[in-house]
């Protein structure tokens, strides 16, 4: 969430430089009019900074999910297992491929419960898509092991966790495919934008062909004489987005460090009181979240309302839970053509309704989060 808070002179300078260079906004061609290929540079910068084997910039996180599903061959009649606590985008991408979403419920991480997977896998399952919601990685070891036993590819939706790690590796690179979002509300932003990361070079190539009308971009041919590898689509990123994305990616580590400082200041007050009356979100032991959201739950309605009321009056507000539940819980998505009210989904809805998610903002001082932790602790103790 915080990337947009740090949009300033560096982003302005990058946009001005793009104009001064020749103002080419397209990622391909116009060789005589340009000095650089910024979309390609952003991909290289992601690979370098996150030790990724490959990275493909696309127009959005939603497009990234669709490109990844297409690259793994998801088609009509297939099923894709994803989770109830989600953003509607993932379901849209699945349905756009002609496949049917199958919904797993959450465990205490609020992400995909690996224990439910075996019961949801059928001969039609073409992909398992865990989602690292609000910066916390899903239990990827367990999910990957089950997927591997059934020979099903795993696509990590890391749109809300750019910069988070699992087992020492950046999320997005832990499954067979991963996707990031660079939309305006994410850890870092290019305005709109997304990335696809694939484990194998073959998959990376297919994703690249699909996102650009099937173009192979053969180096010895002009674009007008290029060959098509497959029927594709246009999910390309513009140079305008890429120059901003490059600047923001350069700020990612600092953004993660600064959010962690604030998160820990808040946690200092809350750590001792989170137990029975209010309980913490589970964070997988071998993971490092992005720390841009602090979540705890309580079954005590009066306490939860008092916490939300305090967050509202003190100017922090909440982040998606509970204020945007309808866009982040599959039970509400009756405008889709599948059974949204399955028992695991309904159980997850109940769990999510117990949660309060606190945004960790860079524009708010560390000391204010420390005080917030003490104030909320007092409410919980009372
Ligand atoms: C934001 C988001 C997306 C979609 O990303 P866009 O860039 O907005 O299209 C997908 N999944 C999750 C979990 C998200 O939060």
JSON list of C-alpha atoms in Angstrom, two decimals, residues 156-301:
[
{"chain": "A", "resi": 156, "resn": "UNK", "atom": "CA", "xyz": [1.26, -17.68, -6.44]},
{"chain": "A", "resi": 157, "resn": "UNK", "atom": "CA", "xyz": [-0.83, -14.52, -6.44]},
{"chain": "A", "resi": 158, "resn": "UNK", "atom": "CA", "xyz": [1.73, -12.25, -4.77]},
{"chain": "A", "resi": 159, "resn": "UNK", "atom": "CA", "xyz": [-0.01, -9.02, -5.85]},
{"chain": "A", "resi": 160, "resn": "UNK", "atom": "CA", "xyz": [-0.34, -7.92, -2.22]},
{"chain": "A", "resi": 161, "resn": "UNK", "atom": "CA", "xyz": [3.07, -9.19, -1.10]},
{"chain": "A", "resi": 162, "resn": "UNK", "atom": "CA", "xyz": [5.73, -7.72, -3.40]},
{"chain": "A", "resi": 163, "resn": "UNK", "atom": "CA", "xyz": [8.90, -7.89, -1.30]},
{"chain": "A", "resi": 164, "resn": "UNK", "atom": "CA", "xyz": [7.71, -10.63, 1.09]},
{"chain": "A", "resi": 165, "resn": "UNK", "atom": "CA", "xyz": [9.81, -13.77, 1.48]},
{"chain": "A", "resi": 166, "resn": "UNK", "atom": "CA", "xyz": [9.14, -17.44, 2.08]},
{"chain": "A", "resi": 167, "resn": "UNK", "atom": "CA", "xyz": [11.99, -19.80, 2.97]},
{"chain": "A", "resi": 168, "resn": "UNK", "atom": "CA", "xyz": [14.50, -17.08, 2.13]},
{"chain": "A", "resi": 169, "resn": "UNK", "atom": "CA", "xyz": [13.11, -16.61, -1.40]},
{"chain": "A", "resi": 170, "resn": "UNK", "atom": "CA", "xyz": [10.89, -13.77, -2.61]},
{"chain": "A", "resi": 171, "resn": "UNK", "atom": "CA", "xyz": [7.28, -14.88, -2.91]},
{"chain": "A", "resi": 172, "resn": "UNK", "atom": "CA", "xyz": [6.24, -15.15, -6.52]},
{"chain": "A", "resi": 173, "resn": "UNK", "atom": "CA", "xyz": [9.29, -17.31, -7.20]},
{"chain": "A", "resi": 174, "resn": "UNK", "atom": "CA", "xyz": [8.30, -20.15, -4.85]},
{"chain": "A", "resi": 175, "resn": "UNK", "atom": "CA", "xyz": [5.64, -21.80, -7.06]},
{"chain": "A", "resi": 176, "resn": "UNK", "atom": "CA", "xyz": [5.71, -22.67, -10.76]},
{"chain": "A", "resi": 177, "resn": "UNK", "atom": "CA", "xyz": [4.36, -19.21, -11.58]},
{"chain": "A", "resi": 178, "resn": "UNK", "atom": "CA", "xyz": [3.99, -16.01, -9.57]},
{"chain": "A", "resi": 179, "resn": "UNK", "atom": "CA", "xyz": [2.35, -12.67, -10.20]},
{"chain": "A", "resi": 180, "resn": "UNK", "atom": "CA", "xyz": [2.82, -9.17, -8.81]},
{"chain": "A", "resi": 181, "resn": "UNK", "atom": "CA", "xyz": [0.64, -6.07, -9.10]},
{"chain": "A", "resi": 182, "resn": "UNK", "atom": "CA", "xyz": [2.00, -2.54, -9.37]},
{"chain": "A", "resi": 183, "resn": "UNK", "atom": "CA", "xyz": [-1.41, -0.87, -9.17]},
{"chain": "A", "resi": 184, "resn": "UNK", "atom": "CA", "xyz": [-1.76, 2.34, -7.19]},
{"chain": "A", "resi": 185, "resn": "UNK", "atom": "CA", "xyz": [-2.62, 0.64, -3.90]},
{"chain": "A", "resi": 186, "resn": "UNK", "atom": "CA", "xyz": [0.18, -1.93, -3.77]},
{"chain": "A", "resi": 187, "resn": "UNK", "atom": "CA", "xyz": [3.62, -2.01, -2.05]},
{"chain": "A", "resi": 188, "resn": "UNK", "atom": "CA", "xyz": [5.18, -0.23, -5.04]},
{"chain": "A", "resi": 189, "resn": "UNK", "atom": "CA", "xyz": [3.28, 1.24, -7.96]},
{"chain": "A", "resi": 190, "resn": "UNK", "atom": "CA", "xyz": [3.69, 2.12, -11.61]},
{"chain": "A", "resi": 191, "resn": "UNK", "atom": "CA", "xyz": [0.15, 3.54, -11.71]},
{"chain": "A", "resi": 192, "resn": "UNK", "atom": "CA", "xyz": [-1.12, 0.33, -13.27]},
{"chain": "A", "resi": 193, "resn": "UNK", "atom": "CA", "xyz": [1.02, -2.70, -14.00]},
{"chain": "A", "resi": 194, "resn": "UNK", "atom": "CA", "xyz": [1.86, -6.28, -13.14]},
{"chain": "A", "resi": 195, "resn": "UNK", "atom": "CA", "xyz": [4.52, -8.96, -13.50]},
{"chain": "A", "resi": 196, "resn": "UNK", "atom": "CA", "xyz": [4.56, -12.64, -14.36]},
{"chain": "A", "resi": 197, "resn": "UNK", "atom": "CA", "xyz": [7.37, -14.84, -13.05]},
{"chain": "A", "resi": 198, "resn": "UNK", "atom": "CA", "xyz": [7.74, -18.39, -14.37]},
{"chain": "A", "resi": 199, "resn": "UNK", "atom": "CA", "xyz": [9.94, -21.15, -13.03]},
{"chain": "A", "resi": 200, "resn": "UNK", "atom": "CA", "xyz": [10.90, -22.60, -16.43]},
{"chain": "A", "resi": 201, "resn": "UNK", "atom": "CA", "xyz": [12.18, -20.73, -19.48]},
{"chain": "A", "resi": 202, "resn": "UNK", "atom": "CA", "xyz": [9.55, -22.51, -21.63]},
{"chain": "A", "resi": 203, "resn": "UNK", "atom": "CA", "xyz": [6.72, -21.17, -19.47]},
{"chain": "A", "resi": 204, "resn": "UNK", "atom": "CA", "xyz": [8.31, -17.71, -19.42]},
{"chain": "A", "resi": 205, "resn": "UNK", "atom": "CA", "xyz": [8.45, -17.74, -23.23]},
{"chain": "A", "resi": 206, "resn": "UNK", "atom": "CA", "xyz": [4.81, -18.81, -23.59]},
{"chain": "A", "resi": 207, "resn": "UNK", "atom": "CA", "xyz": [3.72, -16.06, -21.19]},
{"chain": "A", "resi": 208, "resn": "UNK", "atom": "CA", "xyz": [5.71, -13.52, -23.20]},
{"chain": "A", "resi": 209, "resn": "UNK", "atom": "CA", "xyz": [4.17, -14.66, -26.51]},
{"chain": "A", "resi": 210, "resn": "UNK", "atom": "CA", "xyz": [0.63, -14.58, -25.11]},
{"chain": "A", "resi": 211, "resn": "UNK", "atom": "CA", "xyz": [0.92, -11.09, -23.60]},
{"chain": "A", "resi": 212, "resn": "UNK", "atom": "CA", "xyz": [1.91, -9.60, -27.00]},
{"chain": "A", "resi": 213, "resn": "UNK", "atom": "CA", "xyz": [-0.46, -11.10, -29.64]},
{"chain": "A", "resi": 214, "resn": "UNK", "atom": "CA", "xyz": [1.73, -14.19, -29.93]},
{"chain": "A", "resi": 215, "resn": "UNK", "atom": "CA", "xyz": [4.76, -12.15, -31.09]},
{"chain": "A", "resi": 216, "resn": "UNK", "atom": "CA", "xyz": [8.04, -14.06, -30.90]},
{"chain": "A", "resi": 217, "resn": "UNK", "atom": "CA", "xyz": [9.99, -10.79, -31.28]},
{"chain": "A", "resi": 218, "resn": "UNK", "atom": "CA", "xyz": [12.61, -12.56, -33.40]},
{"chain": "A", "resi": 219, "resn": "UNK", "atom": "CA", "xyz": [15.74, -10.39, -33.33]},
{"chain": "A", "resi": 220, "resn": "UNK", "atom": "CA", "xyz": [16.49, -10.75, -37.05]},
{"chain": "A", "resi": 221, "resn": "UNK", "atom": "CA", "xyz": [13.05, -9.56, -38.13]},
{"chain": "A", "resi": 222, "resn": "UNK", "atom": "CA", "xyz": [11.30, -6.19, -38.02]},
{"chain": "A", "resi": 223, "resn": "UNK", "atom": "CA", "xyz": [8.12, -6.31, -35.92]},
{"chain": "A", "resi": 224, "resn": "UNK", "atom": "CA", "xyz": [5.94, -6.21, -39.02]},
{"chain": "A", "resi": 225, "resn": "UNK", "atom": "CA", "xyz": [7.58, -9.40, -40.33]},
{"chain": "A", "resi": 226, "resn": "UNK", "atom": "CA", "xyz": [7.72, -11.13, -36.94]},
{"chain": "A", "resi": 227, "resn": "UNK", "atom": "CA", "xyz": [6.26, -14.62, -36.44]},
{"chain": "A", "resi": 228, "resn": "UNK", "atom": "CA", "xyz": [3.42, -15.59, -34.09]},
{"chain": "A", "resi": 229, "resn": "UNK", "atom": "CA", "xyz": [4.01, -18.53, -31.74]},
{"chain": "A", "resi": 230, "resn": "UNK", "atom": "CA", "xyz": [0.37, -18.81, -30.68]},
{"chain": "A", "resi": 231, "resn": "UNK", "atom": "CA", "xyz": [-2.88, -16.82, -30.56]},
{"chain": "A", "resi": 232, "resn": "UNK", "atom": "CA", "xyz": [-2.36, -14.19, -27.89]},
{"chain": "A", "resi": 233, "resn": "UNK", "atom": "CA", "xyz": [-3.70, -10.95, -26.54]},
{"chain": "A", "resi": 234, "resn": "UNK", "atom": "CA", "xyz": [-2.47, -7.47, -25.63]},
{"chain": "A", "resi": 235, "resn": "UNK", "atom": "CA", "xyz": [-1.43, -7.29, -21.99]},
{"chain": "A", "resi": 236, "resn": "UNK", "atom": "CA", "xyz": [1.66, -5.12, -22.60]},
{"chain": "A", "resi": 237, "resn": "UNK", "atom": "CA", "xyz": [3.01, -2.54, -20.17]},
{"chain": "A", "resi": 238, "resn": "UNK", "atom": "CA", "xyz": [3.72, 0.98, -21.46]},
{"chain": "A", "resi": 239, "resn": "UNK", "atom": "CA", "xyz": [7.09, 2.76, -21.12]},
{"chain": "A", "resi": 240, "resn": "UNK", "atom": "CA", "xyz": [5.25, 5.43, -19.10]},
{"chain": "A", "resi": 241, "resn": "UNK", "atom": "CA", "xyz": [4.46, 2.90, -16.41]},
{"chain": "A", "resi": 242, "resn": "UNK", "atom": "CA", "xyz": [7.90, 1.30, -16.60]},
{"chain": "A", "resi": 243, "resn": "UNK", "atom": "CA", "xyz": [9.91, 4.47, -15.89]},
{"chain": "A", "resi": 244, "resn": "UNK", "atom": "CA", "xyz": [7.85, 5.03, -12.73]},
{"chain": "A", "resi": 245, "resn": "UNK", "atom": "CA", "xyz": [8.08, 1.33, -11.84]},
{"chain": "A", "resi": 246, "resn": "UNK", "atom": "CA", "xyz": [11.88, 1.44, -12.03]},
{"chain": "A", "resi": 247, "resn": "UNK", "atom": "CA", "xyz": [12.04, 4.31, -9.55]},
{"chain": "A", "resi": 248, "resn": "UNK", "atom": "CA", "xyz": [9.56, 2.64, -7.20]},
{"chain": "A", "resi": 249, "resn": "UNK", "atom": "CA", "xyz": [11.36, -0.73, -7.32]},
{"chain": "A", "resi": 250, "resn": "UNK", "atom": "CA", "xyz": [14.48, 1.14, -6.22]},
{"chain": "A", "resi": 251, "resn": "UNK", "atom": "CA", "xyz": [12.52, 2.24, -3.13]},
{"chain": "A", "resi": 252, "resn": "UNK", "atom": "CA", "xyz": [11.06, -1.19, -2.28]},
{"chain": "A", "resi": 253, "resn": "UNK", "atom": "CA", "xyz": [13.60, -2.27, 0.33]},
{"chain": "A", "resi": 254, "resn": "UNK", "atom": "CA", "xyz": [13.34, 1.07, 2.14]},
{"chain": "A", "resi": 255, "resn": "UNK", "atom": "CA", "xyz": [9.55, 0.88, 2.02]},
{"chain": "A", "resi": 256, "resn": "UNK", "atom": "CA", "xyz": [9.67, -2.64, 3.52]},
{"chain": "A", "resi": 257, "resn": "UNK", "atom": "CA", "xyz": [12.11, -1.51, 6.25]},
{"chain": "A", "resi": 258, "resn": "UNK", "atom": "CA", "xyz": [10.02, 1.54, 7.15]},
{"chain": "A", "resi": 259, "resn": "UNK", "atom": "CA", "xyz": [6.73, -0.39, 7.26]},
{"chain": "A", "resi": 260, "resn": "UNK", "atom": "CA", "xyz": [8.39, -3.03, 9.46]},
{"chain": "A", "resi": 261, "resn": "UNK", "atom": "CA", "xyz": [9.53, -0.35, 11.94]},
{"chain": "A", "resi": 262, "resn": "UNK", "atom": "CA", "xyz": [5.96, 0.94, 12.27]},
{"chain": "A", "resi": 263, "resn": "UNK", "atom": "CA", "xyz": [4.47, -2.56, 12.40]},
{"chain": "A", "resi": 264, "resn": "UNK", "atom": "CA", "xyz": [6.88, -3.54, 15.19]},
{"chain": "A", "resi": 265, "resn": "UNK", "atom": "CA", "xyz": [6.11, -0.34, 17.11]},
{"chain": "A", "resi": 266, "resn": "UNK", "atom": "CA", "xyz": [2.42, -1.26, 17.00]},
{"chain": "A", "resi": 267, "resn": "UNK", "atom": "CA", "xyz": [3.21, -4.88, 17.85]},
{"chain": "A", "resi": 268, "resn": "UNK", "atom": "CA", "xyz": [5.18, -3.82, 20.94]},
{"chain": "A", "resi": 269, "resn": "UNK", "atom": "CA", "xyz": [1.96, -2.72, 22.62]},
{"chain": "A", "resi": 270, "resn": "UNK", "atom": "CA", "xyz": [-0.19, -5.56, 21.36]},
{"chain": "A", "resi": 271, "resn": "UNK", "atom": "CA", "xyz": [2.11, -8.60, 21.60]},
{"chain": "A", "resi": 272, "resn": "UNK", "atom": "CA", "xyz": [1.36, -9.29, 25.27]},
{"chain": "A", "resi": 273, "resn": "UNK", "atom": "CA", "xyz": [-2.41, -8.83, 25.10]},
{"chain": "A", "resi": 274, "resn": "UNK", "atom": "CA", "xyz": [-3.09, -10.87, 21.97]},
{"chain": "A", "resi": 275, "resn": "UNK", "atom": "CA", "xyz": [-4.13, -14.28, 23.24]},
{"chain": "A", "resi": 276, "resn": "UNK", "atom": "CA", "xyz": [-7.69, -15.32, 24.00]},
{"chain": "A", "resi": 277, "resn": "UNK", "atom": "CA", "xyz": [-9.95, -12.28, 23.87]},
{"chain": "A", "resi": 278, "resn": "UNK", "atom": "CA", "xyz": [-8.19, -11.05, 20.77]},
{"chain": "A", "resi": 279, "resn": "UNK", "atom": "CA", "xyz": [-5.88, -13.28, 18.76]},
{"chain": "A", "resi": 280, "resn": "UNK", "atom": "CA", "xyz": [-3.07, -12.60, 16.26]},
{"chain": "A", "resi": 281, "resn": "UNK", "atom": "CA", "xyz": [-2.96, -13.61, 12.59]},
{"chain": "A", "resi": 282, "resn": "UNK", "atom": "CA", "xyz": [-0.63, -16.59, 12.16]},
{"chain": "A", "resi": 283, "resn": "UNK", "atom": "CA", "xyz": [2.49, -15.80, 10.17]},
{"chain": "A", "resi": 284, "resn": "UNK", "atom": "CA", "xyz": [4.29, -18.89, 8.74]},
{"chain": "A", "resi": 285, "resn": "UNK", "atom": "CA", "xyz": [7.54, -19.39, 10.68]},
{"chain": "A", "resi": 286, "resn": "UNK", "atom": "CA", "xyz": [9.81, -19.46, 7.62]},
{"chain": "A", "resi": 287, "resn": "UNK", "atom": "CA", "xyz": [8.36, -16.29, 6.11]},
{"chain": "A", "resi": 288, "resn": "UNK", "atom": "CA", "xyz": [9.00, -12.55, 6.11]},
{"chain": "A", "resi": 289, "resn": "UNK", "atom": "CA", "xyz": [5.83, -10.53, 5.38]},
{"chain": "A", "resi": 290, "resn": "UNK", "atom": "CA", "xyz": [5.77, -7.02, 3.92]},
{"chain": "A", "resi": 291, "resn": "UNK", "atom": "CA", "xyz": [4.39, -5.58, 7.18]},
{"chain": "A", "resi": 292, "resn": "UNK", "atom": "CA", "xyz": [2.09, -3.05, 5.50]},
{"chain": "A", "resi": 293, "resn": "UNK", "atom": "CA", "xyz": [-0.96, -4.38, 7.37]},
{"chain": "A", "resi": 294, "resn": "UNK", "atom": "CA", "xyz": [-1.41, -5.45, 10.99]},
{"chain": "A", "resi": 295, "resn": "UNK", "atom": "CA", "xyz": [-4.26, -7.91, 11.57]},
{"chain": "A", "resi": 296, "resn": "UNK", "atom": "CA", "xyz": [-5.86, -9.41, 14.62]},
{"chain": "A", "resi": 297, "resn": "UNK", "atom": "CA", "xyz": [-9.21, -11.03, 15.30]},
{"chain": "A", "resi": 298, "resn": "UNK", "atom": "CA", "xyz": [-11.74, -11.15, 18.10]},
{"chain": "A", "resi": 299, "resn": "UNK", "atom": "CA", "xyz": [-15.05, -12.94, 18.57]},
{"chain": "A", "resi": 300, "resn": "UNK", "atom": "CA", "xyz": [-16.12, -10.19, 20.95]},
{"chain": "A", "resi": 301, "resn": "UNK", "atom": "CA", "xyz": [-18.31, -7.95, 18.77]}
]
